[in-house]
Tab-separated table of C-alpha atoms in Angstrom:
chain	number	residue	atom	x	y	z
A	241	MET	CA	0.000	0.000	0.000
A	242	ILE	CA	1.253	3.489	-0.871
A	243	LEU	CA	0.243	6.403	1.359
A	244	PHE	CA	1.248	10.002	0.710
A	245	GLU	CA	0.276	13.303	2.319
A	246	GLY	CA	1.720	16.674	1.389
A	247	ARG	CA	1.129	20.408	1.128
A	248	ASP	CA	3.612	21.350	-1.581
A	249	VAL	CA	1.800	21.652	-4.923
A	250	ASP	CA	4.711	20.425	-7.016
A	251	GLU	CA	5.390	17.446	-4.747
A	252	VAL	CA	1.727	16.389	-4.628
A	253	HIS	CA	1.504	16.738	-8.405
A	254	GLU	CA	4.644	14.654	-8.890
A	255	VAL	CA	3.526	11.808	-6.625
A	256	VAL	CA	0.078	11.567	-8.216
A	257	SER	CA	1.611	11.780	-11.713
A	258	ASN	CA	4.060	8.973	-11.033
A	259	HIS	CA	1.658	6.611	-9.288
A	260	PHE	CA	-1.640	7.416	-10.997
A	261	ALA	CA	-1.296	9.358	-14.264
A	262	PRO	CA	0.617	12.306	-15.740
A	263	HIS	CA	-1.659	15.342	-15.529
A	264	ARG	CA	-1.984	19.093	-15.303
A	265	LEU	CA	-2.963	20.398	-11.872
A	266	ARG	CA	-4.242	23.895	-11.126
A	267	VAL	CA	-5.083	25.044	-7.625
A	268	VAL	CA	-7.907	27.583	-7.836
A	269	GLU	CA	-6.858	31.008	-6.522
A	270	ASN	CA	-3.659	29.425	-5.172
A	271	GLN	CA	-5.433	28.062	-2.096
A	272	PRO	CA	-3.301	26.162	0.459
A	273	LEU	CA	-3.133	22.486	-0.476
A	274	ALA	CA	-3.582	19.458	1.781
A	275	GLY	CA	-3.139	16.546	-0.609
A	276	ARG	CA	-3.742	12.926	0.361
A	277	PHE	CA	-3.190	9.964	-1.960
A	278	THR	CA	-3.380	6.210	-1.346
A	279	ALA	CA	-2.840	3.357	-3.785
A	280	VAL	CA	-3.292	-0.411	-3.494
A	281	HIS	CA	-2.492	-2.769	-6.383
A	282	VAL	CA	-4.245	-6.148	-6.642
A	283	GLY	CA	-3.446	-8.107	-9.803
A	284	ALA	CA	-4.812	-6.250	-12.838
A	285	VAL	CA	-6.825	-3.913	-10.583
A	286	SER	CA	-5.634	-0.877	-8.629
A	287	VAL	CA	-7.529	1.142	-6.027
A	288	PHE	CA	-6.760	4.826	-5.500
A	289	GLU	CA	-8.195	7.376	-3.104
A	290	LEU	CA	-7.417	11.005	-3.812
A	291	GLY	CA	-8.194	14.390	-2.283
A	292	TYR	CA	-6.468	17.758	-2.536
A	293	GLY	CA	-7.927	19.779	0.340
A	294	ALA	CA	-8.393	22.750	-2.022
A	295	ASP	CA	-10.459	23.605	-5.091
A	296	VAL	CA	-8.549	22.179	-8.050
A	297	GLU	CA	-8.809	21.561	-11.776
A	298	VAL	CA	-7.124	18.431	-13.109
A	299	ARG	CA	-6.525	17.379	-16.702
A	300	PRO	CA	-4.871	13.934	-17.033
A	301	GLY	CA	-2.970	12.961	-20.138
A	302	GLU	CA	-4.077	10.095	-22.372
A	303	MET	CA	-4.194	6.676	-20.704
A	304	PRO	CA	-4.174	4.219	-23.633
A	305	ASP	CA	-4.304	0.887	-21.807
A	306	ILE	CA	-6.504	1.396	-18.747
A	307	TYR	CA	-10.082	1.910	-17.585
A	308	ASN	CA	-10.811	4.127	-14.582
A	309	VAL	CA	-14.038	4.099	-12.562
A	310	HIS	CA	-14.425	7.314	-10.533
A	311	VAL	CA	-16.693	7.325	-7.468
A	312	PRO	CA	-17.088	10.576	-5.479
A	313	LEU	CA	-16.973	9.930	-1.727
A	314	SER	CA	-17.451	13.532	-0.594
A	315	GLY	CA	-17.540	17.092	-1.878
A	316	HIS	CA	-18.721	18.190	-5.298
A	317	GLY	CA	-17.334	18.966	-8.722
A	318	GLU	CA	-17.616	18.247	-12.412
A	319	LEU	CA	-16.151	15.676	-14.775
A	320	ARG	CA	-15.954	16.107	-18.525
A	321	VAL	CA	-15.266	13.038	-20.659
A	322	ASP	CA	-14.437	13.752	-24.313
A	323	ASN	CA	-15.858	17.270	-23.827
A	324	LEU	CA	-19.163	15.892	-22.484
A	325	ALA	CA	-20.186	16.989	-18.976
A	326	VAL	CA	-20.825	13.975	-16.737
A	327	GLY	CA	-21.443	15.992	-13.564
A	328	THR	CA	-20.445	14.597	-10.198
A	329	GLU	CA	-21.882	11.111	-10.604
A	330	SER	CA	-19.795	7.957	-10.784
A	331	SER	CA	-18.215	7.530	-14.193
A	332	VAL	CA	-16.178	5.185	-16.410
A	333	ILE	CA	-13.290	6.472	-18.521
A	334	GLY	CA	-11.678	4.180	-21.086
A	335	PRO	CA	-8.503	4.068	-23.195
A	336	GLY	CA	-7.946	7.153	-25.331
A	337	GLN	CA	-10.771	9.153	-23.774
A	338	ARG	CA	-9.910	12.632	-22.546
A	339	LEU	CA	-10.795	13.518	-18.975
A	340	ARG	CA	-11.106	16.862	-17.250
A	341	MET	CA	-12.046	17.256	-13.574
A	342	ARG	CA	-12.938	20.086	-11.249
A	343	TRP	CA	-13.140	19.231	-7.533
A	344	SER	CA	-14.054	21.213	-4.434
A	345	GLY	CA	-11.669	21.373	-1.497
A	346	ASP	CA	-13.703	18.869	0.520
A	347	SER	CA	-13.789	16.335	-2.325
A	348	ASN	CA	-12.458	12.827	-1.866
A	349	THR	CA	-12.619	10.403	-4.784
A	350	LEU	CA	-12.298	6.621	-5.004
A	351	ILE	CA	-10.858	5.378	-8.291
A	352	LEU	CA	-10.797	1.753	-9.435
A	353	ARG	CA	-8.440	1.029	-12.317
A	354	PHE	CA	-8.586	-1.987	-14.643
A	355	ALA	CA	-5.857	-2.876	-17.092
A	356	ARG	CA	-7.304	-2.925	-20.606
A	357	ALA	CA	-6.059	-6.504	-20.906
A	358	ALA	CA	-8.459	-7.579	-18.126
A	359	ILE	CA	-11.460	-6.173	-20.027
A	360	ASP	CA	-10.243	-7.547	-23.373
A	361	GLU	CA	-9.639	-11.036	-21.979
A	362	ALA	CA	-13.072	-11.146	-20.340
A	363	LEU	CA	-14.677	-10.192	-23.650
A	364	ALA	CA	-12.576	-12.750	-25.531
A	365	THR	CA	-13.726	-15.462	-23.128
A	366	ARG	CA	-17.368	-14.650	-23.840
A	367	LEU	CA	-17.259	-13.563	-27.489
A	368	GLY	CA	-14.542	-15.853	-28.814
A	369	ASP	CA	-11.982	-13.246	-29.830
A	370	LEU	CA	-10.141	-10.193	-28.524
A	371	PRO	CA	-11.829	-6.887	-29.472
A	372	ALA	CA	-10.034	-5.096	-32.305
A	373	THR	CA	-10.387	-1.691	-30.619
A	374	PRO	CA	-10.855	-0.590	-26.993
A	375	THR	CA	-14.388	-1.137	-25.719
A	376	ARG	CA	-16.131	2.180	-24.954
A	377	PHE	CA	-18.434	2.426	-21.936
A	378	ASP	CA	-21.096	5.081	-21.489
A	379	PRO	CA	-19.247	7.566	-19.246
A	380	GLU	CA	-21.980	8.032	-16.632
A	381	ILE	CA	-22.713	5.038	-14.401
A	382	ARG	CA	-26.349	3.995	-14.885
A	383	ALA	CA	-28.845	2.938	-12.227
A	384	ALA	CA	-28.452	-0.714	-13.244
A	385	ALA	CA	-24.809	-0.584	-12.160
A	386	GLN	CA	-25.457	0.723	-8.635
A	387	SER	CA	-25.199	-2.779	-7.166
A	388	TRP	CA	-21.868	-3.128	-8.965
A	389	LEU	CA	-20.677	0.042	-7.214
A	390	VAL	CA	-21.469	-1.605	-3.867
A	391	ALA	CA	-19.239	-4.545	-4.841
A	392	MET	CA	-16.540	-2.124	-5.945
A	393	ARG	CA	-16.578	-0.405	-2.543
A	394	ALA	CA	-16.295	-3.796	-0.816
A	395	PHE	CA	-13.308	-4.655	-3.017
A	396	ALA	CA	-11.663	-1.327	-2.171
A	397	ASP	CA	-12.216	-1.845	1.568
A	398	ASN	CA	-10.780	-5.368	1.480
A	399	ALA	CA	-7.806	-4.226	-0.601
A	400	ALA	CA	-7.015	-1.404	1.830
A	401	ALA	CA	-7.277	-3.829	4.763
A	402	GLY	CA	-4.723	-6.150	3.153
A	403	LEU	CA	-7.095	-9.115	2.754
A	404	PHE	CA	-6.080	-9.809	-0.834
A	405	ALA	CA	-2.378	-9.820	0.028
A	406	ARG	CA	-3.155	-12.807	2.256
A	407	SER	CA	-5.506	-14.516	-0.200
A	408	PRO	CA	-4.500	-14.223	-3.879
A	409	LEU	CA	-7.297	-16.655	-4.800
A	410	ALA	CA	-9.919	-14.359	-3.274
A	411	ALA	CA	-8.346	-11.434	-5.112
A	412	ALA	CA	-8.563	-13.248	-8.459
A	413	HIS	CA	-12.220	-14.212	-7.923
A	414	PHE	CA	-13.177	-10.689	-6.853
A	415	GLU	CA	-11.322	-9.190	-9.810
A	416	GLN	CA	-13.183	-11.410	-12.282
A	417	MET	CA	-16.508	-10.608	-10.634
A	418	LEU	CA	-15.851	-6.868	-10.982
A	419	VAL	CA	-14.712	-7.083	-14.606
A	420	HIS	CA	-17.639	-9.211	-15.780
A	421	GLY	CA	-20.076	-7.294	-13.579
A	422	LEU	CA	-19.075	-3.999	-15.183
A	423	LEU	CA	-19.471	-5.503	-18.658
A	424	ASP	CA	-22.951	-6.787	-17.761
A	425	THR	CA	-24.358	-3.721	-15.974
A	426	GLN	CA	-22.841	-0.665	-17.683
A	427	PRO	CA	-23.707	-0.045	-21.385
A	428	HIS	CA	-20.774	-0.233	-23.789
A	429	THR	CA	-20.013	-0.757	-27.455
A	430	LEU	CA	-20.204	-4.569	-27.178
A	431	SER	CA	-23.256	-4.764	-24.892
A	432	GLN	CA	-25.407	-5.982	-27.761
A	433	ALA	CA	-23.022	-8.830	-28.484
A	434	LEU	CA	-23.130	-9.937	-24.829
A	435	ALA	CA	-26.858	-9.513	-24.282
A	436	GLY	CA	-28.548	-12.416	-26.056
A	437	PRO	CA	-28.455	-16.200	-25.628
A	438	GLU	CA	-25.667	-18.301	-27.077
A	439	ARG	CA	-23.250	-15.380	-27.260
A	440	THR	CA	-20.282	-17.341	-25.956
A	441	GLU	CA	-18.454	-17.287	-29.283
A	442	LEU	CA	-18.945	-15.258	-32.441
A	443	PRO	CA	-18.622	-17.372	-35.598
A	444	GLN	CA	-15.538	-16.863	-37.732
A	445	VAL	CA	-17.878	-15.604	-40.455
A	446	LEU	CA	-18.882	-12.636	-38.303
A	447	ARG	CA	-15.365	-11.934	-37.126
A	448	ARG	CA	-14.153	-11.750	-40.733
A	449	ALA	CA	-17.031	-9.463	-41.746
A	450	MET	CA	-16.544	-7.163	-38.753
A	451	ALA	CA	-12.784	-6.934	-39.333
A	452	TYR	CA	-13.464	-6.051	-42.975
A	453	CYS	CA	-15.781	-3.237	-41.846
A	454	GLU	CA	-13.138	-1.826	-39.513
A	455	GLU	CA	-10.460	-1.881	-42.220
A	456	HIS	CA	-12.600	-0.508	-45.076
A	457	ALA	CA	-15.111	1.760	-43.324
A	458	ALA	CA	-13.926	4.791	-45.330
A	459	GLU	CA	-14.556	3.007	-48.637
A	460	PRO	CA	-17.899	2.582	-50.483
A	461	ILE	CA	-18.361	-1.035	-49.391
A	462	THR	CA	-21.656	-2.935	-49.365
A	463	PRO	CA	-23.060	-5.984	-47.544
A	464	ALA	CA	-22.097	-7.979	-50.650
A	465	ASP	CA	-18.463	-6.957	-50.163
A	466	MET	CA	-18.699	-7.955	-46.510
A	467	ALA	CA	-20.113	-11.332	-47.520
A	468	VAL	CA	-17.212	-11.925	-49.914
A	469	ALA	CA	-14.747	-11.094	-47.127
A	470	ALA	CA	-16.607	-13.449	-44.778
A	471	ARG	CA	-16.640	-16.196	-47.458
A	472	VAL	CA	-20.414	-16.713	-47.347
A	473	GLY	CA	-23.451	-15.538	-49.276
A	474	VAL	CA	-25.252	-12.313	-48.416
A	475	ARG	CA	-28.254	-14.123	-46.912
A	476	SER	CA	-26.043	-16.291	-44.708
A	477	LEU	CA	-24.217	-13.190	-43.491
A	478	GLN	CA	-27.496	-11.413	-42.749
A	479	ARG	CA	-28.674	-14.455	-40.810
A	480	ALA	CA	-25.441	-14.540	-38.781
A	481	PHE	CA	-25.680	-10.846	-37.862
A	482	ARG	CA	-29.328	-11.214	-36.886
A	483	THR	CA	-28.791	-14.387	-34.839
A	484	HIS	CA	-25.663	-13.370	-32.959
A	485	LEU	CA	-25.799	-9.550	-32.833
A	486	ASP	CA	-29.488	-8.760	-33.422
A	487	THR	CA	-28.607	-6.327	-36.207
A	488	THR	CA	-27.881	-6.282	-39.945
A	489	PRO	CA	-24.575	-6.032	-41.834
A	490	LEU	CA	-25.511	-2.567	-43.101
A	491	ALA	CA	-26.516	-1.327	-39.646
A	492	HIS	CA	-23.204	-2.598	-38.257
A	493	LEU	CA	-21.301	-0.765	-41.000
A	494	TYR	CA	-23.191	2.447	-40.213
A	495	ARG	CA	-22.348	2.049	-36.520
A	496	VAL	CA	-18.641	1.687	-37.313
A	497	ARG	CA	-18.781	4.807	-39.487
A	498	LEU	CA	-20.699	6.694	-36.802
A	499	ASP	CA	-17.917	5.911	-34.331
A	500	ARG	CA	-15.314	7.161	-36.834
A	501	ALA	CA	-17.331	10.383	-37.255
A	502	HIS	CA	-17.418	10.755	-33.470
A	503	GLN	CA	-13.636	10.402	-33.283
A	504	ASP	CA	-13.210	13.032	-36.020
A	505	LEU	CA	-15.487	15.479	-34.181
A	506	LEU	CA	-13.498	14.972	-30.978
A	507	ALA	CA	-10.277	15.674	-32.881
A	508	ILE	CA	-11.755	18.947	-34.185
A	509	ALA	CA	-13.004	19.951	-30.729
A	510	GLU	CA	-9.545	19.351	-29.270
A	511	GLY	CA	-7.752	21.310	-32.004
A	512	ARG	CA	-6.109	18.271	-33.579
A	513	ALA	CA	-8.071	18.702	-36.837
A	514	SER	CA	-10.387	21.182	-38.539
A	515	GLY	CA	-13.816	20.885	-40.110
A	516	SER	CA	-17.548	21.035	-39.458
A	517	VAL	CA	-20.304	18.603	-38.550
A	518	THR	CA	-21.478	18.623	-42.169
A	519	GLU	CA	-18.008	17.847	-43.523
A	520	VAL	CA	-17.499	15.001	-41.067
A	521	ALA	CA	-20.944	13.531	-41.757
A	522	LEU	CA	-20.405	13.580	-45.516
A	523	ARG	CA	-16.895	12.137	-45.153
A	524	TRP	CA	-18.382	9.051	-43.504
A	525	GLY	CA	-21.274	8.651	-45.920
A	526	PHE	CA	-24.085	10.314	-43.927
A	527	THR	CA	-25.821	12.448	-46.556
A	528	HIS	CA	-29.015	13.110	-44.547
A	529	LEU	CA	-27.794	15.455	-41.813
A	530	GLY	CA	-30.982	15.270	-39.755
A	531	ARG	CA	-30.820	11.483	-39.661
A	532	PHE	CA	-27.101	11.618	-38.840
A	533	SER	CA	-27.789	13.969	-35.931
A	534	ALA	CA	-30.553	11.702	-34.600
A	535	GLN	CA	-28.377	8.576	-34.832
A	536	TYR	CA	-25.480	10.410	-33.197
A	537	ARG	CA	-27.678	11.614	-30.340
A	538	GLN	CA	-28.996	8.092	-29.785
A	539	ALA	CA	-25.461	6.670	-29.668
A	540	TYR	CA	-23.699	9.376	-27.633
A	541	GLY	CA	-26.485	11.111	-25.709
A	542	HIS	CA	-26.124	14.530	-27.361
A	543	PRO	CA	-26.140	16.050	-30.879
A	544	PRO	CA	-22.889	16.212	-32.879
A	545	VAL	CA	-22.688	20.004	-32.635
A	546	ARG	CA	-22.335	19.683	-28.857
A	547	THR	CA	-19.179	17.640	-29.288
A	548	LEU	CA	-17.683	20.604	-31.139
A	549	ARG	CA	-18.793	23.139	-28.522
A	550	PRO	CA	-15.895	24.478	-26.440
A	551	SER	CA	-15.785	23.416	-22.807
A	552	ALA	CA	-17.851	25.583	-20.502
A	553	HIS	CA	-15.037	25.662	-17.920
A	554	GLY	CA	-11.697	26.661	-19.360
A	555	PHE	CA	-8.494	26.698	-17.329
A	556	GLU	CA	-8.069	30.074	-15.694
A	557	PRO	CA	-4.814	31.609	-14.468
A	558	GLY	CA	-3.489	29.923	-11.370
A	559	HIS	CA	-0.766	27.627	-10.132
A	560	VAL	CA	-0.082	25.003	-12.792
A	561	ALA	CA	2.250	22.299	-11.548
A	562	PRO	CA	4.870	21.317	-14.136
A	563	VAL	CA	5.754	17.719	-14.891
A	564	ARG	CA	8.980	16.803	-13.138
A	565	ASP	CA	11.223	13.772	-13.402
A	566	GLU	CA	13.101	13.985	-10.116
A	567	GLY	CA	12.606	11.432	-7.372
A	568	HIS	CA	10.385	11.933	-4.355
A	569	HIS	CA	9.801	10.356	-0.997
A	570	VAL	CA	6.707	8.230	-0.566
A	571	HIS	CA	5.856	6.374	2.593
A	572	GLN	CA	4.853	2.796	1.751
A	573	GLN	CA	2.859	0.565	4.043
A	574	ARG	CA	2.877	-3.138	3.376
A	575	HIS	CA	0.460	-5.544	4.950
A	576	PRO	CA	1.774	-8.923	5.998
A	577	ALA	CA	1.341	-11.666	3.435
């Protein structure tokens, strides 16, 4: 177990950067800081508890291979995931998603981290193959996942108490329960594939067709092209999509293109590219802008123009802690094995 407490902004920033994630930290109005950070690592899962004792704004860098579940324990604030306001509710942030947080001085946050490999392997066990791209969860934890949050808190309590250091078997069982529980209770891009009966393994036919879609989404492909790639007839491919994914080949292709459009809009919003909603929609084959907007809203919870809207809370002048590479002192507590 790692336990750190400190009042120096640069030192607190450095410890959290090194043990949690590189980030930008701004203390609002240069208030006095009273940072507290704990970390416990259990297999592919880590538990963090973090508070700053002052109003802060935090912008982590990209975290390509991890999932973080944030649970507020006290205080108030706002989270923005990919420029979408999540509020102060519990949230899930996945690989490549951009996170921005604003916390009050009395805030204390519990964070559960999964390695991407743990999520990918759980999906491979149930769907028959590793996902080609990171699975995206809806950022805001839904009501159906509240019981999962209770289990998460129990895991965090047991980890902090050192139980899992004494029982690796219990740790492994609890870890698997949390991973599969999150996949079953929180909506994500592969929820449909997991939902129905006999979803334990996707046929090779579907895997070939889906891989073809991912590789050629920017090209004018058709279900017939997908069928050729899958080495079956069009009707057989349609039957496979309907039986195993409850959708059609064309609808799946549109969903892949919609996700690519979403990524392009995020790139524009973050200044990594330029363009408009219309240009992005047309680039990915959506010629009816009203229908594109409706499909986008259904998939992401807001219209495409909102993704392009600048954040309502920009970073204001204040103390911004730089990233440093020097060493630091951290008090480590280890529970007996």
